[in-house]
PDB file of C-alpha atoms in Angstrom:
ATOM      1  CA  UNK A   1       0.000   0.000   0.000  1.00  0.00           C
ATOM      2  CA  UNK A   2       1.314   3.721  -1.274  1.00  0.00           C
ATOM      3  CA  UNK A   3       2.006   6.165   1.431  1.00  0.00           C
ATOM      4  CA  UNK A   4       3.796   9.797   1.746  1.00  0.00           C
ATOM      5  CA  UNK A   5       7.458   9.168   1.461  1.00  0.00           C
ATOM      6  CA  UNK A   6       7.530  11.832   4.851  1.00  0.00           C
ATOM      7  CA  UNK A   7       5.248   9.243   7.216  1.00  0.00           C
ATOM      8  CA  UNK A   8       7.505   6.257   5.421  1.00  0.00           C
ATOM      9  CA  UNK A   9      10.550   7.844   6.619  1.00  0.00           C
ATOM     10  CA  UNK A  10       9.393   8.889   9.744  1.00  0.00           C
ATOM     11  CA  UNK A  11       7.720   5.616  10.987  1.00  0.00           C
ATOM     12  CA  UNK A  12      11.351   4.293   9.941  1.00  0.00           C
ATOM     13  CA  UNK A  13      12.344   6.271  13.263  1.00  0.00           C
ATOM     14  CA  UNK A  14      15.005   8.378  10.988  1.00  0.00           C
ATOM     15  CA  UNK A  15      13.568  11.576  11.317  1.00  0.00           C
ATOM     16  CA  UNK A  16      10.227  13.821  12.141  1.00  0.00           C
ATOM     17  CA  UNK A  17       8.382  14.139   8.871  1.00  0.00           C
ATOM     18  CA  UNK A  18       8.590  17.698   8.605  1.00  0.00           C
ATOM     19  CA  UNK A  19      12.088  16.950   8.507  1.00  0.00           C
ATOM     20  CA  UNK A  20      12.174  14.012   6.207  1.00  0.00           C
ATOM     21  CA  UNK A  21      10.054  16.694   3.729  1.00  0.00           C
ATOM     22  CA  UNK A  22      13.452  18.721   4.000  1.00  0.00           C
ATOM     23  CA  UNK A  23      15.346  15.542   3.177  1.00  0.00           C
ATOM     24  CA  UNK A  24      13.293  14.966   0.234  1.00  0.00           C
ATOM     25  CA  UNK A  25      13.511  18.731  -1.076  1.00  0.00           C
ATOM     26  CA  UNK A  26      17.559  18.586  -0.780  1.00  0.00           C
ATOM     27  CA  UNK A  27      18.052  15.167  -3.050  1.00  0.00           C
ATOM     28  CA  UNK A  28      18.330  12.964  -0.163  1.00  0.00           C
ATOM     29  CA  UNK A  29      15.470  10.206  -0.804  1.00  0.00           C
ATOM     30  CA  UNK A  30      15.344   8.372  -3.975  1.00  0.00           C
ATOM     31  CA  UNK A  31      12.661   5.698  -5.277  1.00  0.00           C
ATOM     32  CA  UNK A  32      13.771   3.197  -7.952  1.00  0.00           C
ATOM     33  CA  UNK A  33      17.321   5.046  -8.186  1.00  0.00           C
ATOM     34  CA  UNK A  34      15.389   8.182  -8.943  1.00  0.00           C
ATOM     35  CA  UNK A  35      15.407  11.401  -6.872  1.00  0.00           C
ATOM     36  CA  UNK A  36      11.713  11.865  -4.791  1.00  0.00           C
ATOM     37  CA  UNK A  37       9.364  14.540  -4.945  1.00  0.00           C
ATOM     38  CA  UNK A  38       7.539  16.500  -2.549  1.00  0.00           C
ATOM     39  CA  UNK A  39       4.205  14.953  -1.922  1.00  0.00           C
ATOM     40  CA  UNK A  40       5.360  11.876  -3.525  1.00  0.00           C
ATOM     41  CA  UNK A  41       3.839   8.450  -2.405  1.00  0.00           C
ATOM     42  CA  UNK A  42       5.072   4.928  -2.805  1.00  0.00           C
ATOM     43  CA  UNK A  43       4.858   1.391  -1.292  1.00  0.00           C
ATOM     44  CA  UNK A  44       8.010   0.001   0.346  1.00  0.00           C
ATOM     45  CA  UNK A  45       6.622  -3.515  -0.454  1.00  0.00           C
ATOM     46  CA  UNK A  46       7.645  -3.097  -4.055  1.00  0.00           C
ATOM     47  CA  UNK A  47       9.295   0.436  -4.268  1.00  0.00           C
ATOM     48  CA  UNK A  48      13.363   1.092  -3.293  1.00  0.00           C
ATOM     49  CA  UNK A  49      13.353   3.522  -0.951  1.00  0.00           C
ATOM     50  CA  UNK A  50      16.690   5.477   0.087  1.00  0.00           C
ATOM     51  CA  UNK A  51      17.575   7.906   2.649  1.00  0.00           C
ATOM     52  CA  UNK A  52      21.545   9.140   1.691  1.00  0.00           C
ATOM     53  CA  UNK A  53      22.197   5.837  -0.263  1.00  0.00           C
ATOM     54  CA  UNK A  54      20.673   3.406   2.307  1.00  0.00           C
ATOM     55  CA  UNK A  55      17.485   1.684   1.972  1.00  0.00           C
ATOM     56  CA  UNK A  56      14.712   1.622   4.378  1.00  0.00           C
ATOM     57  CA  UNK A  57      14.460  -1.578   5.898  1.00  0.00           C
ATOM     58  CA  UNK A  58      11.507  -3.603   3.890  1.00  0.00           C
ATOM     59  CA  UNK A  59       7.544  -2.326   4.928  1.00  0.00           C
ATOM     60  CA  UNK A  60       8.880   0.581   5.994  1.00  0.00           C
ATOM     61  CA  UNK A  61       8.469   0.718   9.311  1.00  0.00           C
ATOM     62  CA  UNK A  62      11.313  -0.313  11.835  1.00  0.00           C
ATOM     63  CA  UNK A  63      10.196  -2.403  15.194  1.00  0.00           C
ATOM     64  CA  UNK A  64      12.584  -2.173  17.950  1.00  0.00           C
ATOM     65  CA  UNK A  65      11.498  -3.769  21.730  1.00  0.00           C
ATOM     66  CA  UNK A  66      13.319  -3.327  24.889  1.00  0.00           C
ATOM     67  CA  UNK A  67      12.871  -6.423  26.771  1.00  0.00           C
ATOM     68  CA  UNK A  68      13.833  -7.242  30.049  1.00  0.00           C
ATOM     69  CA  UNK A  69      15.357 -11.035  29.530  1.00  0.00           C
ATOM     70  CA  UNK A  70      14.988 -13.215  32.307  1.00  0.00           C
ATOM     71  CA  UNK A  71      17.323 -15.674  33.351  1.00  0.00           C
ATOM     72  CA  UNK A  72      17.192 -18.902  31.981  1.00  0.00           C
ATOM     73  CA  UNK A  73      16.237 -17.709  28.061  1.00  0.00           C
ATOM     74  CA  UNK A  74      18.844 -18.407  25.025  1.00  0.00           C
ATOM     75  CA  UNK A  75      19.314 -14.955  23.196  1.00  0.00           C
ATOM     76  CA  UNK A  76      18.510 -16.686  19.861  1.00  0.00           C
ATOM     77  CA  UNK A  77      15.377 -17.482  17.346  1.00  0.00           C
ATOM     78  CA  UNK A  78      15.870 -21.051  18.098  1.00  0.00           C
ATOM     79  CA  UNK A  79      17.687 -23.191  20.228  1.00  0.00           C
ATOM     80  CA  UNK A  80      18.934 -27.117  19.084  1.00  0.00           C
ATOM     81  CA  UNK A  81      19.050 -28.009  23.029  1.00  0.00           C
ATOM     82  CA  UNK A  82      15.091 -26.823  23.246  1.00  0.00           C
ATOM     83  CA  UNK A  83      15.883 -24.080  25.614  1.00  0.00           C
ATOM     84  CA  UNK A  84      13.579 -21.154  26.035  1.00  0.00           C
ATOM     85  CA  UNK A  85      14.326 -18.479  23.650  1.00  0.00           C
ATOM     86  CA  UNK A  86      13.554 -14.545  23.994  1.00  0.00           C
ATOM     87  CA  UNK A  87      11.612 -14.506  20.952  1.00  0.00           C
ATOM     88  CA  UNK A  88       8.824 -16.420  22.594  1.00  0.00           C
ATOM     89  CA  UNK A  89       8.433 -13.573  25.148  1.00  0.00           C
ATOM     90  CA  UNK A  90       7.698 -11.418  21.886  1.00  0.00           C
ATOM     91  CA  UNK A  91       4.974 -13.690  19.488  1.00  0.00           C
ATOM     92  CA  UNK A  92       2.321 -11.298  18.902  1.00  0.00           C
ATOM     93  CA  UNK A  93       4.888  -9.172  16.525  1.00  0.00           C
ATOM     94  CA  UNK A  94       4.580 -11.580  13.176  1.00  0.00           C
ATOM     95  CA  UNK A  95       7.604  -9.815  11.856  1.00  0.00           C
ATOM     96  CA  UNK A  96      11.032 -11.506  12.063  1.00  0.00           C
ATOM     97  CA  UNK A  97      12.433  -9.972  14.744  1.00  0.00           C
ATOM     98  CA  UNK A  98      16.920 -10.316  15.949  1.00  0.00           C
ATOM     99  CA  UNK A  99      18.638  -9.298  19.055  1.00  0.00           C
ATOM    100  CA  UNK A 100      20.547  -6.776  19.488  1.00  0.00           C
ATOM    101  CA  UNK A 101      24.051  -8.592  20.854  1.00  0.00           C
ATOM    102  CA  UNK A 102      23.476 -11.356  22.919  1.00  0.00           C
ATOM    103  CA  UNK A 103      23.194 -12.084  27.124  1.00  0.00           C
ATOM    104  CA  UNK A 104      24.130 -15.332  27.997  1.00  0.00           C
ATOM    105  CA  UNK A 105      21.649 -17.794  29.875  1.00  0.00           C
ATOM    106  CA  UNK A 106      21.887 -16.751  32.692  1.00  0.00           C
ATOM    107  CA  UNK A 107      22.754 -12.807  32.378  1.00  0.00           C
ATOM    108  CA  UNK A 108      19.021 -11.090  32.753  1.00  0.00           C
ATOM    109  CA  UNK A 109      18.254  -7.711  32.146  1.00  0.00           C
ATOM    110  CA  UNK A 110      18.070  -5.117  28.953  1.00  0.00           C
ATOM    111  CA  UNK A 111      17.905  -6.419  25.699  1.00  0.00           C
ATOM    112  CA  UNK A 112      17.025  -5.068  22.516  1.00  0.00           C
ATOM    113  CA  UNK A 113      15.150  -6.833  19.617  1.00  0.00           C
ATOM    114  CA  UNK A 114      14.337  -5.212  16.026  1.00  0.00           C
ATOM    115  CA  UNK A 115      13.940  -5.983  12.521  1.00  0.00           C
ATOM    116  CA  UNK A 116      16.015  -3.417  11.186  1.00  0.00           C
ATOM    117  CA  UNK A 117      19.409  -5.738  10.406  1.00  0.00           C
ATOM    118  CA  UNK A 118      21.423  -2.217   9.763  1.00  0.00           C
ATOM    119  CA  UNK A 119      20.266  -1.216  13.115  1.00  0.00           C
ATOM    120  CA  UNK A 120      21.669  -4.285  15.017  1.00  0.00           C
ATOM    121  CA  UNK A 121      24.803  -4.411  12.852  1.00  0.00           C
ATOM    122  CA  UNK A 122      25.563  -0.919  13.877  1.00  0.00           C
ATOM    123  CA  UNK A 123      24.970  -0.852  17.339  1.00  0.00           C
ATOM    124  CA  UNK A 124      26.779  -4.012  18.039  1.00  0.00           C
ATOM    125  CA  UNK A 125      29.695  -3.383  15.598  1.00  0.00           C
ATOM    126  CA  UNK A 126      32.823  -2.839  18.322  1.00  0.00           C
ATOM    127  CA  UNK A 127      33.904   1.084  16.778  1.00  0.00           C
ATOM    128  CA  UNK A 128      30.793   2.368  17.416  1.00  0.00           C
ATOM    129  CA  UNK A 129      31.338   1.707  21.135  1.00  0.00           C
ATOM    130  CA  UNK A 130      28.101   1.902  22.342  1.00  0.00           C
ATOM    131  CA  UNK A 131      27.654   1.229  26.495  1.00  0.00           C
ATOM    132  CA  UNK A 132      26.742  -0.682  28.347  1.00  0.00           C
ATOM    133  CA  UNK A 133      25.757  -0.701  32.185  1.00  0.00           C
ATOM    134  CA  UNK A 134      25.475  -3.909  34.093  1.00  0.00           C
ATOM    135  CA  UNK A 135      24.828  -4.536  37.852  1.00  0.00           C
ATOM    136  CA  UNK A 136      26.945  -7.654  38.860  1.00  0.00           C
ATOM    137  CA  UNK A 137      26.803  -9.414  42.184  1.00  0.00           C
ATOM    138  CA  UNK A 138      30.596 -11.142  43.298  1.00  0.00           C
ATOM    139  CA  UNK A 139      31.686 -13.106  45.574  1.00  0.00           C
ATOM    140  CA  UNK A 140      34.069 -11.322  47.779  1.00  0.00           C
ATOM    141  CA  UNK A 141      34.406  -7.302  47.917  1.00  0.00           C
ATOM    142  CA  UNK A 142      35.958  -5.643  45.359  1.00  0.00           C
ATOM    143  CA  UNK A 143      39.439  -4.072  46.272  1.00  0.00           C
ATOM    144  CA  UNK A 144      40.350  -0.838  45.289  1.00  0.00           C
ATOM    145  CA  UNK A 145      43.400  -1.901  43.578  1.00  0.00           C
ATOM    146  CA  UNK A 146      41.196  -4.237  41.500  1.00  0.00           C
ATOM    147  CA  UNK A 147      38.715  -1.483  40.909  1.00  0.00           C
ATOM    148  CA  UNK A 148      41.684   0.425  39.143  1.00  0.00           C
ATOM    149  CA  UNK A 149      42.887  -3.184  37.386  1.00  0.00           C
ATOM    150  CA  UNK A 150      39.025  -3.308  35.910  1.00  0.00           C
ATOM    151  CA  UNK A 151      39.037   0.930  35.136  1.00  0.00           C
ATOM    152  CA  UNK A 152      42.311   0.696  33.290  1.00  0.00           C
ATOM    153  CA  UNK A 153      41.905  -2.545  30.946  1.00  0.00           C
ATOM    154  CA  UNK A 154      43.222  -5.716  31.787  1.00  0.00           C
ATOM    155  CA  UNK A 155      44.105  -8.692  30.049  1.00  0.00           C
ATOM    156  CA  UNK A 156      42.223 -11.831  29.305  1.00  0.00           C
ATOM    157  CA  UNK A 157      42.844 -14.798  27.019  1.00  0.00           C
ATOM    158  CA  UNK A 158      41.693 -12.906  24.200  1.00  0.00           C
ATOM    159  CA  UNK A 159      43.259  -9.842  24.467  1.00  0.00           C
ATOM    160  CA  UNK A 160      43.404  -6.178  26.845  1.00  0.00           C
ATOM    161  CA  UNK A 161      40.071  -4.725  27.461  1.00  0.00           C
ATOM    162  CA  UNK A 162      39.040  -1.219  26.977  1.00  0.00           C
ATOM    163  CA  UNK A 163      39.038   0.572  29.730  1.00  0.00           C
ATOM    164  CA  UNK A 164      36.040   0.274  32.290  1.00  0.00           C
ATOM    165  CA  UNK A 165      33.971   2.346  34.431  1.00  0.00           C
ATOM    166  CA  UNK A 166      33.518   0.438  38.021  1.00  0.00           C
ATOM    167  CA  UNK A 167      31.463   1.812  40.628  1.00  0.00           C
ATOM    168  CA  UNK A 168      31.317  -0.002  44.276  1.00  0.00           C
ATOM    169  CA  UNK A 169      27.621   0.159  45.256  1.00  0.00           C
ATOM    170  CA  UNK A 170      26.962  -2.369  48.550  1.00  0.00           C
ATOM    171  CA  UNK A 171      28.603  -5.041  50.751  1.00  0.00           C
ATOM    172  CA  UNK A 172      26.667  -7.978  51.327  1.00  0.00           C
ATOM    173  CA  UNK A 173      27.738 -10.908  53.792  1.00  0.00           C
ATOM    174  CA  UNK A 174      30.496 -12.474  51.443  1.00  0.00           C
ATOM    175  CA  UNK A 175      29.325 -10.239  48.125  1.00  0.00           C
ATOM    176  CA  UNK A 176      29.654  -7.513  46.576  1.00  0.00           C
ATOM    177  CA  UNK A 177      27.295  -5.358  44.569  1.00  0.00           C
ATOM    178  CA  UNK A 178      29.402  -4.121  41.446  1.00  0.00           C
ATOM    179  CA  UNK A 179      28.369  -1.390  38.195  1.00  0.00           C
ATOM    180  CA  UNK A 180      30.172  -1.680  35.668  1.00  0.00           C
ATOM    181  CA  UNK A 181      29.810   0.088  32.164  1.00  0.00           C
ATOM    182  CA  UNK A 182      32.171  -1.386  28.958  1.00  0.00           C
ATOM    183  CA  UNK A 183      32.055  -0.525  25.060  1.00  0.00           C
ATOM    184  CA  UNK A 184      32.571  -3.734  23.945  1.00  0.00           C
ATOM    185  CA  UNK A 185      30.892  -7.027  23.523  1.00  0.00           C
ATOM    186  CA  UNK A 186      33.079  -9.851  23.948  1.00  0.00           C
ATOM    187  CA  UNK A 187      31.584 -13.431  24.877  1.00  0.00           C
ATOM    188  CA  UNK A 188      31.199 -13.579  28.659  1.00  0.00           C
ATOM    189  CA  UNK A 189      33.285 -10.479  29.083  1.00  0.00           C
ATOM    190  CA  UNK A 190      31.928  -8.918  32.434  1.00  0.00           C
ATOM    191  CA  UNK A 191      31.964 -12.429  34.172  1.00  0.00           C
ATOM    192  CA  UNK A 192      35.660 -12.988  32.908  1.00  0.00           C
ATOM    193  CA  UNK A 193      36.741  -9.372  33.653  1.00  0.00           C
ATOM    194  CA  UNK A 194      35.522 -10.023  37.178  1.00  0.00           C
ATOM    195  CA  UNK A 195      36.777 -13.526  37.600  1.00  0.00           C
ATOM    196  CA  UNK A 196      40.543 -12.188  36.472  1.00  0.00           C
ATOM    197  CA  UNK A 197      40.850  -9.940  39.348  1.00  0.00           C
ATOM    198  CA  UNK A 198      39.676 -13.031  41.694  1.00  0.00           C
ATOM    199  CA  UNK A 199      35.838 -11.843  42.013  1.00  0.00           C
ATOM    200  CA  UNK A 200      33.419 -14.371  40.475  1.00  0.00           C
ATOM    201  CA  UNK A 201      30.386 -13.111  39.285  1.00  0.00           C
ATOM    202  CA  UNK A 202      27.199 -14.956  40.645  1.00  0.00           C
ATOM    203  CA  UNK A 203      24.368 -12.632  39.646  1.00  0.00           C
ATOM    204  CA  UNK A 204      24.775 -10.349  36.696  1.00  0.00           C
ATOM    205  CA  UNK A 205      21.967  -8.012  34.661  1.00  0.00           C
ATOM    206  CA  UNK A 206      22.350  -5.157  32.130  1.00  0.00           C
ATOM    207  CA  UNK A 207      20.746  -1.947  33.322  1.00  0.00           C
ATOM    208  CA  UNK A 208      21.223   0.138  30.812  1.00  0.00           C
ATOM    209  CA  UNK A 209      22.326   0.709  27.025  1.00  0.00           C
ATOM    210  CA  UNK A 210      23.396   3.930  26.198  1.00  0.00           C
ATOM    211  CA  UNK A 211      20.474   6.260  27.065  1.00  0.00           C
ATOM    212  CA  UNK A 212      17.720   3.354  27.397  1.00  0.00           C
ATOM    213  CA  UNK A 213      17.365   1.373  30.601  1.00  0.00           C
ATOM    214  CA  UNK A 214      14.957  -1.006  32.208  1.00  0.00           C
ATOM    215  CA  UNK A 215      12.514   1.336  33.897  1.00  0.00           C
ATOM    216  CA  UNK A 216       9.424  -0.280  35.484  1.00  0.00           C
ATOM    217  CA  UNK A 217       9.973  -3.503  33.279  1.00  0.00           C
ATOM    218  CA  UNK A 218       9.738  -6.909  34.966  1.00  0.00           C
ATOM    219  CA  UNK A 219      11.598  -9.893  33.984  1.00  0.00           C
ATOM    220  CA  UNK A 220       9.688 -11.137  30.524  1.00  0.00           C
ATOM    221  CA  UNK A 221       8.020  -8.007  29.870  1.00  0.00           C
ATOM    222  CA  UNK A 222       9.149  -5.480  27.106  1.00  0.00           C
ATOM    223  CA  UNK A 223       7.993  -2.257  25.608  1.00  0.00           C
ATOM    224  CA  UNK A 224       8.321  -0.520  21.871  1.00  0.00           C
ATOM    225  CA  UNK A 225      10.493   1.974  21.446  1.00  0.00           C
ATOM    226  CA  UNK A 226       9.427   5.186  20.232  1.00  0.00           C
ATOM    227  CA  UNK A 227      10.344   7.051  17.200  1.00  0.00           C
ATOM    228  CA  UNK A 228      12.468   9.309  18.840  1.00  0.00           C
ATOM    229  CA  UNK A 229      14.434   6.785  20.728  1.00  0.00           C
ATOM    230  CA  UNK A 230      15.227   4.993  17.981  1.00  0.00           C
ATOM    231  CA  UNK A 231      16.597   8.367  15.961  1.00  0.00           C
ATOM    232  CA  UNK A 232      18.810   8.553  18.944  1.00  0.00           C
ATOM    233  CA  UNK A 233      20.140   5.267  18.602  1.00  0.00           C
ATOM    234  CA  UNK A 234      20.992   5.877  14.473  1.00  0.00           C
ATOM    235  CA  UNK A 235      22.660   9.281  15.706  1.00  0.00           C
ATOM    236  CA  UNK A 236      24.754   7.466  18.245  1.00  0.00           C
ATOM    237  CA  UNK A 237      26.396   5.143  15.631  1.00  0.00           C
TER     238      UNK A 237
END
């Protein structure tokens, strides 16, 4: 079905649509490998649409949820082992929707799922260096010294990390409650950063990525992301 090339855009979370009008005006949309008009319609089923060289993803409209993964859930489509995956926390959507990076089984917390592949790509791919918060729970309390080892980079089996941002929160009986914010994305990185300085991680949950974080979310619920929010996450990469 045809619509305005401005509500396209704009339901594509790029830009408002008096803005993607300006876009349009200046040469920056195309349909078919021709420059758009003003006013113009067309239907991103059938129709190439580009915004600076890059197609909109396909429909036209991008769907991005941030869901609060509970433990126990395989960040995946599918799993061969039959484990719970965190696409069955999302099966009313009937597009094909991908995480954004991955949280192993037992990691809960923040995890974003879209169906904008150029989305994911970017946000994940390692120069962007997008952050990312988590809350981890040790065994042991953190020494200062160690705090400075994590802060500075430090070096695991598959090379130095970037450097960290550690913040000592609580004592516990024998654990420690630990933030920590890194701009990678390394398998298992927080758990092996911790367990290098002698501090294994026994709880662990992502509170926040970049601006976003969980807010009033419980463990298996989720929420869309708004237009705006997802304009911010193109501008951040």
């Amino acid at each position: 079905m045809k619509e305005r090339l401005q509500k396209l855009i704009a339901n594509a979370g790029l830009t408002s649509r008096r803005q993607a009008e300006s876009w349009i005006e200046a040469g920056r949309v195309r349909v078919n490998g021709r420059p758009a008009t003003l006013g113009e319609s067309a239907d991103p089923a059938v129709d190439r649409i580009e915004v600076d060289g890059r197609p909109l993803p396909r429909g036209g409209e991008v769907i991005c949820l941030l869901l609060h993964k509970p433990s126990g859930y395989v960040t995946s489509a599918r799993d061969p082992q039959g484990r719970p995956v965190v696409v069955e926390l999302v099966k009313e959507f009937r597009e094909r929707l991908y995480p954004v990076g991955r949280l192993d089984l037992t990691t809960s917390g923040l995890l974003l799922l879209t169906n904008d592949g150029e989305l994911a790509q970017r946000l994940t791919h390692p120069r962007h260096e997008v952050e990312k918060t988590y809350l981890a729970r040790i065994r042991g309390h953190l020494a200062a010294d160690q705090a400075r080892r994590l802060e500075s980079g430090i070096l695991l089996e598959d090379g130095p990390t970037a450097p960290a941002k550690v913040r000592v929160l609580r004592s516990q009986g024998s654990h420690g409650w630990i933030e920590i914010s890194i701009r990678e994305g390394r398998n298992r990185q927080v758990r092996r950063m911790f367990e290098a300085v002698g501090h294994p991680v026994s709880r662990l949950q992502r509170i926040r990525l970049a601006f976003l974080d969980l807010g009033e979310l419980k463990p298996g619920q989720y929420r869309r992301l708004t237009a705006d929010e997802i304009r911010r996450l193109k501008e951040l990469t």
